[in-house]
Coordinates of C-alpha atoms in Angstrom, one line a residue:
X120 CA -0.2 -0.1 0.1
X121 CA 1.0 3.2 -1.0
X122 CA 2.5 5.3 2.4
X123 CA 1.2 9.0 2.6
X124 CA 3.0 11.9 3.4
X125 CA 2.7 14.2 6.6
X126 CA 2.4 17.6 6.6
X127 CA 5.8 18.9 6.4
X128 CA 7.4 19.3 10.3
X129 CA 10.2 21.4 11.6
X130 CA 13.2 22.1 10.5
X131 CA 16.0 20.2 12.6
X132 CA 19.6 21.4 12.4
X133 CA 22.6 19.4 11.3
X134 CA 23.6 18.4 15.2
X135 CA 20.9 17.2 15.8
X136 CA 21.1 15.1 12.7
X137 CA 24.0 13.6 13.5
X138 CA 23.6 12.9 16.7
X139 CA 20.4 10.9 16.0
X140 CA 21.4 9.2 12.5
X141 CA 24.7 7.7 15.2
X142 CA 22.7 7.1 17.9
X143 CA 19.4 5.6 15.3
X144 CA 21.8 3.2 13.2
X145 CA 20.5 0.5 15.6
X146 CA 16.8 0.9 14.9
X147 CA 14.0 -0.5 13.8
X148 CA 11.5 1.7 11.5
X149 CA 9.1 3.1 13.7
X150 CA 5.9 3.9 12.2
X151 CA 4.6 2.8 9.4
X152 CA 0.8 5.0 7.6
X153 CA -1.0 3.8 5.3
X154 CA -3.5 5.8 3.7
X155 CA -7.0 5.6 4.7
X156 CA -10.1 3.6 2.9
X157 CA -12.2 6.1 0.8
X158 CA -15.0 4.7 1.7
X159 CA -15.3 5.3 5.4
X160 CA -16.0 8.8 6.5
X161 CA -14.6 12.0 4.7
X162 CA -11.4 14.3 7.0
X163 CA -13.1 16.1 9.5
X164 CA -13.6 19.8 8.6
X165 CA -10.1 21.7 8.6
X166 CA -8.1 18.2 9.3
X167 CA -4.5 18.9 8.9
X168 CA -4.7 16.6 6.3
X169 CA -6.5 17.8 4.4
X170 CA -2.3 19.5 2.6
X171 CA -0.2 16.1 2.8
X172 CA 0.9 13.8 0.2
X173 CA 4.0 16.1 -0.4
X174 CA 5.8 12.5 -0.8
X175 CA 9.9 13.6 -1.1
X176 CA 9.5 16.0 -3.1
X177 CA 12.2 18.9 -0.4
X178 CA 12.8 16.9 1.4
X179 CA 14.8 18.9 3.7
X180 CA 18.7 16.9 3.9
X181 CA 18.3 15.9 7.7
X182 CA 15.7 13.1 6.8
X183 CA 16.8 10.0 8.4
X184 CA 17.1 6.8 6.1
X185 CA 15.2 3.8 6.8
X186 CA 18.1 1.8 6.9
X187 CA 19.2 4.3 10.2
X188 CA 16.0 3.0 11.7
X189 CA 16.1 -0.8 10.6
X190 CA 13.5 -3.2 10.4
X191 CA 10.7 -4.9 11.3
X192 CA 9.8 -7.0 13.6
X193 CA 11.6 -10.9 13.1
X194 CA 14.1 -8.4 11.1
X195 CA 15.0 -6.7 13.7
X196 CA 18.6 -4.7 14.5
X197 CA 19.8 -5.5 18.1
X198 CA 18.9 -2.5 20.0
X199 CA 17.8 -1.7 23.4
X200 CA 14.2 -1.3 23.9
X201 CA 11.5 1.3 25.9
X202 CA 7.9 0.5 27.5
X203 CA 5.6 3.4 25.8
X204 CA 3.0 3.8 28.8
X205 CA -0.6 3.2 28.4
X206 CA -3.4 4.7 28.7
X207 CA -3.9 7.4 31.8
X208 CA -7.1 6.1 33.3
X209 CA -9.6 5.4 31.3
X210 CA -12.0 2.3 30.6
X211 CA -9.9 0.6 28.0
X212 CA -9.0 -3.5 27.6
X213 CA -7.8 -5.5 31.3
X214 CA -4.3 -7.0 31.8
X215 CA -6.6 -9.4 32.9
X216 CA -7.8 -9.8 29.2
X217 CA -4.3 -11.6 28.7
X218 CA -2.1 -7.7 26.7
X219 CA 0.2 -7.3 29.9
X220 CA 1.4 -10.9 28.8
X221 CA 2.1 -9.8 25.3
X222 CA 3.9 -6.9 26.9
X223 CA 1.5 -4.4 25.0
X224 CA -1.4 -2.3 27.6
X225 CA -3.0 0.7 29.3
X226 CA -1.6 2.1 32.1
X227 CA -3.0 4.9 34.6
X228 CA -0.9 7.4 35.8
X229 CA 0.3 9.7 38.4
X230 CA -1.2 13.1 38.6
X231 CA 1.5 15.9 40.8
X232 CA -0.9 18.5 42.1
X233 CA 2.1 20.9 42.7
X234 CA 1.2 24.8 43.8
X235 CA 2.9 25.5 40.4
X236 CA 0.2 24.1 37.8
X237 CA -2.5 25.7 36.3
X238 CA -5.2 25.1 38.5
X239 CA -8.5 22.9 36.7
X240 CA -9.5 22.5 33.9
X241 CA -6.9 25.6 32.4
X242 CA -4.1 22.8 33.2
X243 CA -4.2 20.3 29.8
X244 CA -2.1 18.3 32.3
X245 CA -5.9 18.2 33.4
X246 CA -7.7 17.6 29.8
X247 CA -5.9 14.9 29.2
X248 CA -7.1 13.7 32.1
X249 CA -10.9 14.1 31.5
X250 CA -10.5 13.3 28.2
X251 CA -8.6 9.3 28.5
X252 CA -11.8 9.6 31.3
X253 CA -14.8 10.0 31.5
X254 CA -15.4 9.7 35.3
X255 CA -12.8 11.8 36.3
X256 CA -14.2 15.2 37.9
X257 CA -11.7 17.8 37.4
X258 CA -11.5 20.1 40.5
X259 CA -11.8 23.2 39.6
X260 CA -9.8 25.4 42.2
X261 CA -6.7 22.4 42.0
X262 CA -3.4 22.5 40.0
X263 CA -2.8 19.8 38.7
X264 CA 1.5 20.5 37.6
X265 CA 2.7 17.0 35.7
X266 CA 1.2 14.1 34.5
X267 CA 3.9 11.4 35.5
X268 CA 4.1 8.4 32.5
X269 CA 7.0 6.3 34.2
X270 CA 8.1 3.9 36.8
X271 CA 9.8 5.9 39.7
X272 CA 8.9 4.7 43.5
X273 CA 7.5 9.2 43.7
X274 CA 4.5 8.7 40.8
X275 CA 4.7 4.3 39.0
X276 CA 2.6 4.5 37.0
X277 CA -0.6 1.9 37.8
X278 CA -2.1 -1.8 34.9
X279 CA -5.0 0.3 34.2
X280 CA -7.4 -2.4 35.4
X281 CA -4.7 -4.2 37.9
X282 CA -3.0 -3.1 41.3
X283 CA 0.3 -4.2 39.7
X284 CA 2.5 -1.0 39.1
X285 CA 3.8 -0.4 36.0
X286 CA 7.4 -0.8 38.1
X287 CA 6.2 -4.2 39.3
X288 CA 5.9 -4.9 36.7
X289 CA 9.1 -5.2 35.0
X290 CA 11.5 -6.5 38.1
X291 CA 9.0 -9.5 37.4
X292 CA 8.8 -9.5 33.5
X293 CA 12.9 -7.2 32.9
X294 CA 13.6 -9.2 29.0
X295 CA 10.6 -6.0 28.1
X296 CA 13.4 -3.3 28.6
X297 CA 15.5 -5.0 26.0
X298 CA 18.4 -6.6 26.2
X299 CA 20.8 -3.8 25.4
X300 CA 19.0 -1.6 28.6
X301 CA 18.0 -4.2 30.8
X302 CA 21.5 -4.7 31.1
X303 CA 23.0 -0.8 30.9
X304 CA 20.5 0.2 33.4
X305 CA 20.6 -3.0 35.7
X306 CA 16.7 -3.9 35.2
X307 CA 15.5 -0.4 34.4
X308 CA 13.4 1.5 33.6
X309 CA 15.6 4.8 32.5
X310 CA 13.4 7.7 32.0
X311 CA 10.4 9.5 33.0
X312 CA 8.5 10.5 30.8
X313 CA 6.7 13.7 31.6
X314 CA 2.7 16.1 30.6
X315 CA 3.7 20.0 32.4
X316 CA 0.9 22.8 32.6
X317 CA 2.9 25.6 34.2
X318 CA 1.3 28.6 35.4
X319 CA 4.1 30.3 37.6
X320 CA 7.4 29.7 37.8
X321 CA 9.5 27.2 38.4
X322 CA 12.7 27.3 40.2
X323 CA 16.0 28.6 39.3
X324 CA 18.0 25.0 39.2
X325 CA 20.6 22.9 37.5
X326 CA 21.0 19.7 37.4
X327 CA 24.1 18.1 38.4
X328 CA 25.5 15.4 35.5
X329 CA 26.2 11.9 37.4
X330 CA 29.8 12.1 39.2
X331 CA 28.9 15.9 41.6
X332 CA 25.3 13.5 41.9
X333 CA 27.4 10.4 43.8
X334 CA 29.1 13.1 46.6
X335 CA 26.1 15.4 46.7
X336 CA 24.1 11.8 47.4
X337 CA 26.7 11.0 49.9
X338 CA 27.0 14.9 51.9
X339 CA 23.3 15.6 51.9
X340 CA 21.1 12.9 50.8
X341 CA 17.7 14.4 51.9
X342 CA 18.5 16.7 49.2
X343 CA 20.0 15.4 46.8
X344 CA 17.7 11.4 47.1
X345 CA 19.5 9.2 44.5
X346 CA 23.1 9.3 42.3
X347 CA 21.8 9.8 39.0
X348 CA 22.0 12.5 36.4
X349 CA 18.8 14.0 35.2
X350 CA 19.2 15.7 31.5
X351 CA 15.9 16.8 31.2
X352 CA 14.1 18.0 27.5
X353 CA 10.5 19.7 27.2
X354 CA 9.3 19.4 24.0
X355 CA 6.0 22.5 23.8
X356 CA 2.5 21.2 23.9
X357 CA 1.6 25.5 23.6
X358 CA 3.1 28.5 23.6
X359 CA 6.4 27.4 26.4
X360 CA 8.5 29.8 28.2
X361 CA 11.2 29.2 29.6
X362 CA 14.9 30.4 31.0
X363 CA 17.9 28.5 29.3
X364 CA 21.3 29.0 29.0
X365 CA 23.5 32.1 30.0
X366 CA 23.1 34.4 27.9
X367 CA 25.4 36.3 24.8
X368 CA 27.7 38.3 27.0
X369 CA 26.3 41.8 24.6
X370 CA 22.8 41.2 25.8
X371 CA 24.1 41.0 30.0
X372 CA 26.7 44.1 29.6
X373 CA 23.9 46.4 28.2
X374 CA 21.5 45.0 31.1
X375 CA 24.2 46.0 34.0
X376 CA 24.3 49.3 31.6
X377 CA 20.4 49.9 31.1
X378 CA 19.1 48.4 34.6
X379 CA 20.8 50.4 36.9
X380 CA 19.5 48.3 39.9
X381 CA 21.1 45.3 38.5
X382 CA 24.5 46.7 38.3
X383 CA 24.6 48.0 42.0
X384 CA 24.3 43.9 43.0
X385 CA 26.9 43.0 40.4
X386 CA 29.0 45.7 41.3
X387 CA 31.2 48.6 39.4
X388 CA 34.4 46.2 39.6
X389 CA 32.4 42.6 38.6
X390 CA 30.4 44.7 36.4
X391 CA 33.9 45.9 34.7
X392 CA 36.1 42.8 34.3
X393 CA 33.0 40.9 32.5
X394 CA 32.4 44.3 29.7
X395 CA 36.4 43.4 28.9
X396 CA 36.1 39.8 28.7
X397 CA 33.5 40.6 25.7
X398 CA 35.4 39.3 22.9
X399 CA 38.0 37.4 24.9
X400 CA 38.9 33.4 25.6
X401 CA 36.4 31.6 27.4
X402 CA 38.8 30.9 29.9
X403 CA 38.5 34.5 30.1
X404 CA 35.1 35.3 29.8
X405 CA 33.2 32.5 32.2
X406 CA 35.4 33.7 34.5
X407 CA 34.0 36.9 34.5
X408 CA 30.7 35.4 34.0
X409 CA 31.5 33.2 37.1
X410 CA 31.9 35.7 39.0
X411 CA 29.2 38.8 38.3
X412 CA 26.6 36.2 38.4
X413 CA 28.4 35.2 41.9
X414 CA 28.0 38.8 43.5
X415 CA 24.2 38.4 42.1
X416 CA 23.3 35.0 43.8
X417 CA 24.9 36.3 47.6
X418 CA 23.5 39.7 47.5
X419 CA 22.9 39.9 51.0
X420 CA 18.8 39.0 50.6
X421 CA 17.7 43.2 52.4
X422 CA 19.9 44.9 49.6
X423 CA 17.9 42.4 47.2
X424 CA 14.7 43.6 48.2
X425 CA 15.7 46.6 48.2
X426 CA 16.9 47.3 44.9
X427 CA 13.4 44.8 43.3
X428 CA 11.1 46.9 44.7
X429 CA 13.2 50.3 43.6
X430 CA 13.1 48.6 40.5
X431 CA 8.9 47.1 40.3
X432 CA 8.6 50.7 41.4
X433 CA 10.5 52.5 38.6
X434 CA 8.6 50.0 35.8
X435 CA 5.2 49.6 36.5
X436 CA 5.3 53.7 35.9
X437 CA 6.9 54.1 33.2
X438 CA 3.7 51.4 32.9
X439 CA 1.0 53.7 33.5
X440 CA 3.2 56.3 32.1
X441 CA 2.6 54.5 29.2
X442 CA 6.3 53.4 28.2
X443 CA 6.7 50.0 26.4
X444 CA 9.8 48.4 28.8
X445 CA 10.4 45.8 26.6
X446 CA 14.4 47.1 26.5
X447 CA 14.1 46.0 30.1
X448 CA 12.2 43.3 30.2
X449 CA 9.4 45.1 32.0
X450 CA 6.2 43.2 32.1
X451 CA 8.2 40.1 32.6
X452 CA 10.2 41.1 36.0
X453 CA 6.5 42.4 37.1
X454 CA 4.9 38.7 36.5
X455 CA 8.4 36.7 38.9
X456 CA 7.7 39.4 41.6
X457 CA 3.9 38.9 41.7
X458 CA 4.5 35.6 41.8
X459 CA 7.9 35.3 44.3
X460 CA 7.9 38.8 45.6
X461 CA 11.8 40.1 47.0
X462 CA 12.9 37.0 44.9
X463 CA 16.3 36.5 43.8
X464 CA 16.0 35.3 40.7
X465 CA 13.7 37.9 39.4
X466 CA 17.2 39.4 38.1
X467 CA 18.2 36.5 36.7
X468 CA 16.2 37.2 33.6
X469 CA 19.2 39.5 32.4
X470 CA 21.8 36.3 32.6
X471 CA 19.7 34.5 31.2
X472 CA 18.0 33.8 27.7
X473 CA 13.8 33.8 27.1
X474 CA 12.5 31.5 25.4
X475 CA 9.5 30.8 24.5
X476 CA 8.9 27.6 22.6
X477 CA 6.3 26.8 19.1
X478 CA 4.2 23.7 19.2
X479 CA 6.1 20.9 18.8
X480 CA 9.8 23.2 19.5
X481 CA 11.7 22.1 22.3
X482 CA 15.3 22.7 24.2
X483 CA 17.6 20.6 26.1
X484 CA 18.8 20.7 29.4
X485 CA 21.8 19.0 29.9
X486 CA 24.4 19.2 32.7
X487 CA 24.4 22.5 34.7
X488 CA 23.1 24.2 32.0
X489 CA 21.6 27.0 34.5
X490 CA 16.8 27.1 33.8
X491 CA 13.6 27.9 34.3
X492 CA 10.4 27.1 33.7
X493 CA 7.9 30.0 33.0
X494 CA 4.7 29.2 31.3
X495 CA 2.9 26.7 29.2
X496 CA 2.0 23.5 28.2
X497 CA 4.8 20.7 27.9
X498 CA 6.1 17.3 26.9
X499 CA 8.7 16.3 29.4
X500 CA 11.4 13.0 29.6
X501 CA 14.2 13.6 31.3
X502 CA 16.6 10.2 33.4
X503 CA 15.0 8.8 36.0
X504 CA 16.3 11.3 39.2
X505 CA 15.3 13.7 41.4
X506 CA 18.5 15.9 41.8
X507 CA 17.5 19.7 41.7
X508 CA 19.9 22.3 42.7
X509 CA 17.8 25.2 43.7
X510 CA 18.5 29.0 43.4
X511 CA 15.8 31.1 43.9
X512 CA 12.3 31.4 42.4
X513 CA 11.0 28.7 44.7
X514 CA 10.1 28.2 48.5
X515 CA 12.3 24.9 48.9
X516 CA 15.6 24.3 49.7
X517 CA 18.2 26.7 47.9
X518 CA 21.9 25.9 47.4
X519 CA 23.7 28.6 45.7
X520 CA 27.1 27.8 46.4
X521 CA 27.0 24.6 45.1
X522 CA 24.4 25.8 42.0
X523 CA 27.4 29.1 41.5
X524 CA 30.1 26.3 42.0
X525 CA 29.0 23.6 38.7
X526 CA 27.7 26.3 36.5
X527 CA 28.1 25.9 32.6
X528 CA 29.3 29.0 32.5
X529 CA 29.8 29.2 28.4
X530 CA 27.0 32.0 26.6
X531 CA 25.7 31.4 23.8
X532 CA 22.4 33.4 21.4
X533 CA 19.7 32.1 22.3
X534 CA 18.7 30.4 19.0
X535 CA 20.9 27.9 19.7
X536 CA 19.5 26.2 22.9
X537 CA 17.0 25.5 20.8
X538 CA 17.0 20.8 20.2
X539 CA 16.3 20.1 17.1
X540 CA 14.0 17.0 16.2
X541 CA 15.7 14.6 12.5
X542 CA 13.5 13.7 10.6
X543 CA 12.9 10.2 9.0
X544 CA 12.4 9.9 5.4
X545 CA 11.1 6.9 5.9
X546 CA 8.3 7.9 7.7
X547 CA 7.8 11.3 7.1
X548 CA 5.1 11.2 9.8
X549 CA 7.5 11.0 12.3
X550 CA 10.1 13.7 14.5
X551 CA 12.9 12.3 16.2
X552 CA 14.3 14.8 19.6
X553 CA 17.8 12.2 20.2
X554 CA 20.0 13.9 23.3
X555 CA 23.2 13.0 23.5
X556 CA 22.2 11.2 26.1
X557 CA 21.7 7.6 26.6
X558 CA 18.4 7.8 28.6
X559 CA 15.9 8.6 26.8
X560 CA 14.6 9.8 22.8
X561 CA 11.5 10.9 22.6
X562 CA 10.2 9.9 19.4
X563 CA 6.8 12.7 17.5
X564 CA 4.7 11.8 15.9
X565 CA 1.9 13.1 13.4
X566 CA -1.0 11.3 12.0
X567 CA -3.5 13.2 9.3
X568 CA -7.1 11.9 10.1
X569 CA -7.2 11.1 6.8
X570 CA -5.4 7.7 7.3
X571 CA -6.9 4.3 8.0
X572 CA -4.0 3.5 10.7
X573 CA -0.2 3.8 11.3
X574 CA 1.9 1.6 12.2
X575 CA 4.6 1.7 16.0
X576 CA 6.9 -1.0 14.8
X577 CA 9.3 -3.2 17.5
X578 CA 11.3 -1.2 18.8
X579 CA 15.1 -3.1 20.7
X580 CA 13.8 -1.2 24.3
X581 CA 10.7 -0.2 25.8
X582 CA 9.1 2.3 25.4
X583 CA 5.5 4.9 26.8
X584 CA 3.1 6.0 24.1
X585 CA 1.2 8.9 25.2
X586 CA -2.1 9.9 22.5
X587 CA -2.6 14.0 23.0
X588 CA -4.8 14.1 19.6
X589 CA -7.0 11.6 18.6
X590 CA -9.1 7.8 19.1
X591 CA -8.1 4.8 18.0
X592 CA -8.0 0.6 18.8
X593 CA -4.5 -0.5 19.5
X594 CA -3.8 -4.2 18.6
X595 CA -1.5 -6.5 18.2
X596 CA -0.2 -9.8 17.1
X597 CA -0.2 -11.8 20.3
X598 CA -2.2 -9.8 22.2
X599 CA -6.4 -11.3 22.1
X600 CA -8.9 -8.2 22.4
X601 CA -7.7 -4.3 20.6
X602 CA -7.2 -1.5 23.3
X603 CA -9.3 1.6 23.0
X604 CA -7.2 5.1 22.9
X605 CA -9.1 8.4 23.7
X606 CA -6.4 11.4 23.8
X607 CA -5.2 11.8 27.2
X608 CA -4.2 7.5 26.8
X609 CA -0.9 5.9 27.7
X610 CA 0.2 2.8 26.9
X611 CA 3.0 1.2 27.8
X612 CA 4.7 -0.5 25.5
X613 CA 7.9 -4.2 25.8
X614 CA 10.5 -5.0 23.5
X615 CA 10.1 -6.2 20.0
X616 CA 5.7 -5.9 20.0
X617 CA 4.2 -4.0 17.1
X618 CA 1.0 -2.1 18.0
X619 CA -1.6 -1.6 14.9
X620 CA -3.4 2.0 15.8
X621 CA -6.8 2.4 13.6
X622 CA -7.9 5.2 13.2
X623 CA -11.8 5.8 14.6
X624 CA -12.2 8.8 14.3
X625 CA -11.0 10.5 11.0
X626 CA -10.0 13.2 13.1
X627 CA -5.4 14.1 12.9
X628 CA -3.8 12.1 16.0
X629 CA -0.4 13.3 17.7
X630 CA 1.2 11.3 19.5
X631 CA 5.0 11.0 21.4
X632 CA 6.3 7.9 22.2
X633 CA 9.6 7.8 25.3
X634 CA 12.0 4.9 24.7
X635 CA 15.8 4.4 25.3
X636 CA 18.3 4.0 21.8
X637 CA 20.9 2.8 22.7

């Protein structure tokens, strides 16, 4: 059957292509899309699928070839497999039907109601939850911050229709992870898959590398509960704003000149050193930047509150007078001060890049990169760890000395912080976000509603599949009954298992799949 062509996806950078191509050279084809039978209901009005069909014309250089993705089950190349999360608490086929034996089953996932989350039905987390299970009652005054899809001890998903958790099932069926993943990660799922709905800013933070994580865990296990690193990636579902990495020095120097309250906390000597380091070698730049950032973060609380109050009053007066204050990030500064009055983290916007991601755009947060999520909804995947070093915009434990010591003081433009997916040459509906860490990879699938079915092919890794949009039934060669999946559904897929998704409603599908590609 002729392959259907999806609408074009986001462009991929050469760097992302190189990373993804090397890592994916051992993997099987992930998906195959079939055209919808003309006798089935026509595509919904306004469906994006109406513009599909470009075929191979204009394919970007960053397409990933069929060989890079590998073959389907039977001719599969050796490599780790990732379990995919099953649907949330929707009413679906029970594990008693035999799906757990097949290694493909739906999940009921944990919702975290942190105070920074969006409330009620304004939260994408809540909307996904309610859609997957119409019996769920959403409390409009409660935050729905995170949906955890995985086997983390603090939020282990349950197998739908069973009291057994995913972590327990994996412990009893470790081959579901795939041979390489099982060996490399000692029989445990190496990633945690999430959906986040952010209303107020999360803390200014960074995550340690493995060496530092082991040290911090030994020194303060109450604050650093494990010895693992925590690289993470955020892929926007809606407009998503965050801080990520240090700005170019020229931008920081400009803020030191435009914002006297900021310069007061840094001090003239440190500010002068930073200005002199513009155009110098990376070591001189890092030294000057470290001095300035440390000077700010170790400022006395009284001085921070005084200077922040002055800045807020000055910006507020200018705004009331009808003046725009974009040149000093006035709107963002007022927003953060309202959320965290008197907090040192409000000044961090003058050091860090402000990114606003469009849906499908991503940022990767490797070890030692300062960052903070500010607002919006995203899919997030990370290594399975709780280690976070914080320094502002939070009521939680703050460890300023560790943060200032560990950070990577490498300034770069905001566009360099974007992480571009690679596109599959064989499956134009598939985009692959493959970061330079072994713990996880995320695949995004955009399937037009005019398709009859879509094949999720086997990997040598366990994976978790999230339905963000669309309605399907999922069937496998080994399962006795099809599993209905709708928006918010989460499916665990064991290594070497393929899944055929049949579209039951002619609307576009948006799927995300987390796995581990060793």
